[in-house]
Amino acid sequence: MCGIRRFLGHWHLTREISGGGRFDGVAVIAPDGAGGAVYDEEGVLSLPGQPPFQATRRYLWRQEGDGIAVCFADGRFFHRFDPAMPAPQARHLCPPDLYDVTYDFTDWPRWSALWRVEGPRKSYVMRSDYVAAALTAPGQDAMALP
């Protein structure tokens, strides 16, 4: 089984958002003590026409069989993916907007998430690229757990 354990550690994170947005920062995925994990990211978000600002995001990850359920920080379900698949897909409906994601784990320990968001309130594409900190900074977490 390819579960949450594989993701634990520090990741360099870059995110490109259609329309000229960019996020540069780190994501830390740490055990929560109950078999799941807490995903925290922080960095600098740059949007066209605005000064760059600090941004943070938190998700809760739960192992569900062979899959990982991703929940918002308040515990509400967001989506589920199977990390054993090379390019798992998931969908989240937040009426009236629709969020589709395709993960790419084919170059582990580099991976990405490509989001396509459509609806009357939102329409954008966002790509997040994760690189294990161990690949860029010796002495960091080893990200090659089975």
mmCIF file of C-alpha atoms in Angstrom:
data_model
loop_
_atom_site.group_PDB
_atom_site.id
_atom_site.type_symbol
_atom_site.label_atom_id
_atom_site.label_comp_id
_atom_site.label_asym_id
_atom_site.label_seq_id
_atom_site.Cartn_x
_atom_site.Cartn_y
_atom_site.Cartn_z
ATOM 1 C CA MET A 1 0.000 0.000 0.000
ATOM 2 C CA CYS A 2 1.245 3.458 -0.915
ATOM 3 C CA GLY A 3 -0.152 5.633 1.827
ATOM 4 C CA ILE A 4 0.275 8.829 3.745
ATOM 5 C CA ARG A 5 3.679 7.809 5.109
ATOM 6 C CA ARG A 6 5.183 8.322 1.678
ATOM 7 C CA PHE A 7 4.278 12.030 1.771
ATOM 8 C CA LEU A 8 5.527 12.881 5.252
ATOM 9 C CA GLY A 9 8.203 15.557 5.347
ATOM 10 C CA HIS A 10 9.129 18.906 3.845
ATOM 11 C CA TRP A 11 8.410 19.855 0.236
ATOM 12 C CA HIS A 12 9.453 22.863 -1.819
ATOM 13 C CA LEU A 13 6.256 24.122 -3.431
ATOM 14 C CA THR A 14 5.736 26.331 -6.465
ATOM 15 C CA ARG A 15 2.291 27.081 -7.836
ATOM 16 C CA GLU A 16 1.365 28.757 -11.103
ATOM 17 C CA ILE A 17 -2.153 30.173 -11.418
ATOM 18 C CA SER A 18 -3.621 31.129 -14.791
ATOM 19 C CA GLY A 19 -3.779 34.875 -15.218
ATOM 20 C CA GLY A 20 -0.306 35.432 -13.801
ATOM 21 C CA GLY A 21 -0.560 34.274 -10.187
ATOM 22 C CA ARG A 22 2.327 32.509 -8.463
ATOM 23 C CA PHE A 23 2.956 30.963 -5.054
ATOM 24 C CA ASP A 24 6.434 30.109 -3.758
ATOM 25 C CA GLY A 25 6.830 28.358 -0.439
ATOM 26 C CA VAL A 26 6.960 25.104 1.453
ATOM 27 C CA ALA A 27 4.525 22.363 2.343
ATOM 28 C CA VAL A 28 5.034 20.281 5.468
ATOM 29 C CA ILE A 29 3.099 17.041 5.845
ATOM 30 C CA ALA A 30 3.348 15.781 9.416
ATOM 31 C CA PRO A 31 1.743 12.869 11.299
ATOM 32 C CA ASP A 32 -1.304 13.863 13.322
ATOM 33 C CA GLY A 33 -0.929 11.105 15.935
ATOM 34 C CA ALA A 34 -4.090 9.329 14.786
ATOM 35 C CA GLY A 35 -2.819 7.619 11.632
ATOM 36 C CA GLY A 36 -3.424 10.608 9.392
ATOM 37 C CA ALA A 37 -1.469 13.730 8.602
ATOM 38 C CA VAL A 38 -1.698 17.498 8.685
ATOM 39 C CA TYR A 39 -0.745 19.288 5.463
ATOM 40 C CA ASP A 40 0.457 22.862 6.070
ATOM 41 C CA GLU A 41 1.765 25.188 3.415
ATOM 42 C CA GLU A 42 3.100 28.698 3.710
ATOM 43 C CA GLY A 43 4.773 31.042 1.337
ATOM 44 C CA VAL A 44 4.402 34.165 -0.737
ATOM 45 C CA LEU A 45 1.475 34.589 -3.126
ATOM 46 C CA SER A 46 1.895 37.041 -5.991
ATOM 47 C CA LEU A 47 -1.175 38.126 -7.956
ATOM 48 C CA PRO A 48 -1.258 40.625 -10.821
ATOM 49 C CA GLY A 49 -1.843 44.187 -9.668
ATOM 50 C CA GLN A 50 -1.291 43.405 -5.978
ATOM 51 C CA PRO A 51 1.779 43.432 -3.770
ATOM 52 C CA PRO A 52 2.994 39.922 -2.828
ATOM 53 C CA PHE A 53 1.651 38.671 0.506
ATOM 54 C CA GLN A 54 2.111 35.782 2.943
ATOM 55 C CA ALA A 55 -0.341 32.936 2.387
ATOM 56 C CA THR A 56 -1.072 29.747 4.314
ATOM 57 C CA ARG A 57 -3.279 26.718 3.789
ATOM 58 C CA ARG A 58 -4.067 23.651 5.910
ATOM 59 C CA TYR A 59 -5.642 20.317 5.030
ATOM 60 C CA LEU A 60 -6.168 17.117 6.984
ATOM 61 C CA TRP A 61 -5.234 13.850 5.295
ATOM 62 C CA ARG A 62 -6.831 10.545 6.341
ATOM 63 C CA GLN A 63 -5.954 7.062 5.112
ATOM 64 C CA GLU A 64 -9.069 5.386 3.645
ATOM 65 C CA GLY A 65 -8.190 1.918 2.425
ATOM 66 C CA ASP A 66 -5.797 2.376 -0.493
ATOM 67 C CA GLY A 67 -6.752 6.035 -0.852
ATOM 68 C CA ILE A 68 -6.143 9.290 0.931
ATOM 69 C CA ALA A 69 -9.098 11.477 1.873
ATOM 70 C CA VAL A 70 -8.240 15.168 1.892
ATOM 71 C CA CYS A 71 -10.354 17.283 4.235
ATOM 72 C CA PHE A 72 -10.495 20.988 4.917
ATOM 73 C CA ALA A 73 -8.987 22.184 8.207
ATOM 74 C CA ASP A 74 -12.456 22.082 9.808
ATOM 75 C CA GLY A 75 -12.852 18.391 8.903
ATOM 76 C CA ARG A 76 -15.222 18.755 5.926
ATOM 77 C CA PHE A 77 -14.439 16.351 3.072
ATOM 78 C CA PHE A 78 -12.673 17.892 0.053
ATOM 79 C CA HIS A 79 -11.648 15.008 -2.235
ATOM 80 C CA ARG A 80 -10.008 11.575 -2.300
ATOM 81 C CA PHE A 81 -7.125 10.208 -4.370
ATOM 82 C CA ASP A 82 -5.269 6.919 -4.746
ATOM 83 C CA PRO A 83 -1.517 7.559 -4.346
ATOM 84 C CA ALA A 84 -0.669 4.149 -5.855
ATOM 85 C CA MET A 85 -1.942 5.329 -9.250
ATOM 86 C CA PRO A 86 0.506 7.299 -11.419
ATOM 87 C CA ALA A 87 -2.058 10.015 -12.274
ATOM 88 C CA PRO A 88 -5.122 9.804 -10.020
ATOM 89 C CA GLN A 89 -8.005 12.194 -10.570
ATOM 90 C CA ALA A 90 -10.599 13.602 -8.202
ATOM 91 C CA ARG A 91 -13.510 16.014 -8.294
ATOM 92 C CA HIS A 92 -15.014 18.399 -5.770
ATOM 93 C CA LEU A 93 -18.301 20.200 -6.288
ATOM 94 C CA CYS A 94 -18.638 23.465 -4.392
ATOM 95 C CA PRO A 95 -21.897 24.710 -5.897
ATOM 96 C CA PRO A 96 -21.954 26.297 -8.292
ATOM 97 C CA ASP A 97 -18.221 25.761 -8.951
ATOM 98 C CA LEU A 98 -16.518 22.511 -9.966
ATOM 99 C CA TYR A 99 -12.939 21.585 -9.024
ATOM 100 C CA ASP A 100 -11.136 18.826 -10.962
ATOM 101 C CA VAL A 101 -7.643 17.705 -9.993
ATOM 102 C CA THR A 102 -5.137 15.385 -11.620
ATOM 103 C CA TYR A 103 -2.149 14.358 -9.551
ATOM 104 C CA ASP A 104 1.078 13.192 -11.175
ATOM 105 C CA PHE A 105 3.363 10.874 -9.178
ATOM 106 C CA THR A 106 5.385 9.525 -12.140
ATOM 107 C CA ASP A 107 8.604 11.379 -11.181
ATOM 108 C CA TRP A 108 8.602 10.626 -7.434
ATOM 109 C CA PRO A 109 9.801 12.286 -5.187
ATOM 110 C CA ARG A 110 8.682 15.125 -7.428
ATOM 111 C CA TRP A 111 4.924 15.336 -7.884
ATOM 112 C CA SER A 112 2.263 17.779 -8.990
ATOM 113 C CA ALA A 113 -1.413 18.616 -8.741
ATOM 114 C CA LEU A 114 -3.179 20.250 -11.689
ATOM 115 C CA TRP A 115 -6.491 21.891 -10.781
ATOM 116 C CA ARG A 116 -9.104 23.044 -13.290
ATOM 117 C CA VAL A 117 -11.804 25.154 -11.696
ATOM 118 C CA GLU A 118 -14.964 26.130 -13.576
ATOM 119 C CA GLY A 119 -18.143 27.885 -12.590
ATOM 120 C CA PRO A 120 -19.922 31.205 -12.638
ATOM 121 C CA ARG A 121 -17.746 32.535 -9.799
ATOM 122 C CA LYS A 122 -14.385 31.016 -10.771
ATOM 123 C CA SER A 123 -12.541 29.910 -13.874
ATOM 124 C CA TYR A 124 -8.837 29.135 -13.641
ATOM 125 C CA VAL A 125 -6.120 26.499 -13.935
ATOM 126 C CA MET A 126 -3.606 26.029 -11.138
ATOM 127 C CA ARG A 127 -0.545 23.785 -11.140
ATOM 128 C CA SER A 128 1.299 22.985 -7.917
ATOM 129 C CA ASP A 129 4.738 21.366 -8.151
ATOM 130 C CA TYR A 130 6.267 19.638 -5.129
ATOM 131 C CA VAL A 131 9.933 18.682 -4.797
ATOM 132 C CA ALA A 132 11.188 16.764 -1.782
ATOM 133 C CA ALA A 133 13.373 19.047 0.319
ATOM 134 C CA ALA A 134 15.902 16.204 0.513
ATOM 135 C CA LEU A 135 16.589 16.675 -3.209
ATOM 136 C CA THR A 136 17.567 20.312 -2.799
ATOM 137 C CA ALA A 137 18.923 20.505 0.754
ATOM 138 C CA PRO A 138 21.092 17.678 2.124
ATOM 139 C CA GLY A 139 20.110 16.584 5.610
ATOM 140 C CA GLN A 140 16.376 17.167 5.184
ATOM 141 C CA ASP A 141 13.704 14.462 5.302
ATOM 142 C CA ALA A 142 14.202 11.317 3.245
ATOM 143 C CA MET A 143 11.188 11.159 0.937
ATOM 144 C CA ALA A 144 11.745 7.710 -0.549
ATOM 145 C CA LEU A 145 9.694 5.717 1.948
ATOM 146 C CA PRO A 146 7.913 2.740 0.382
#
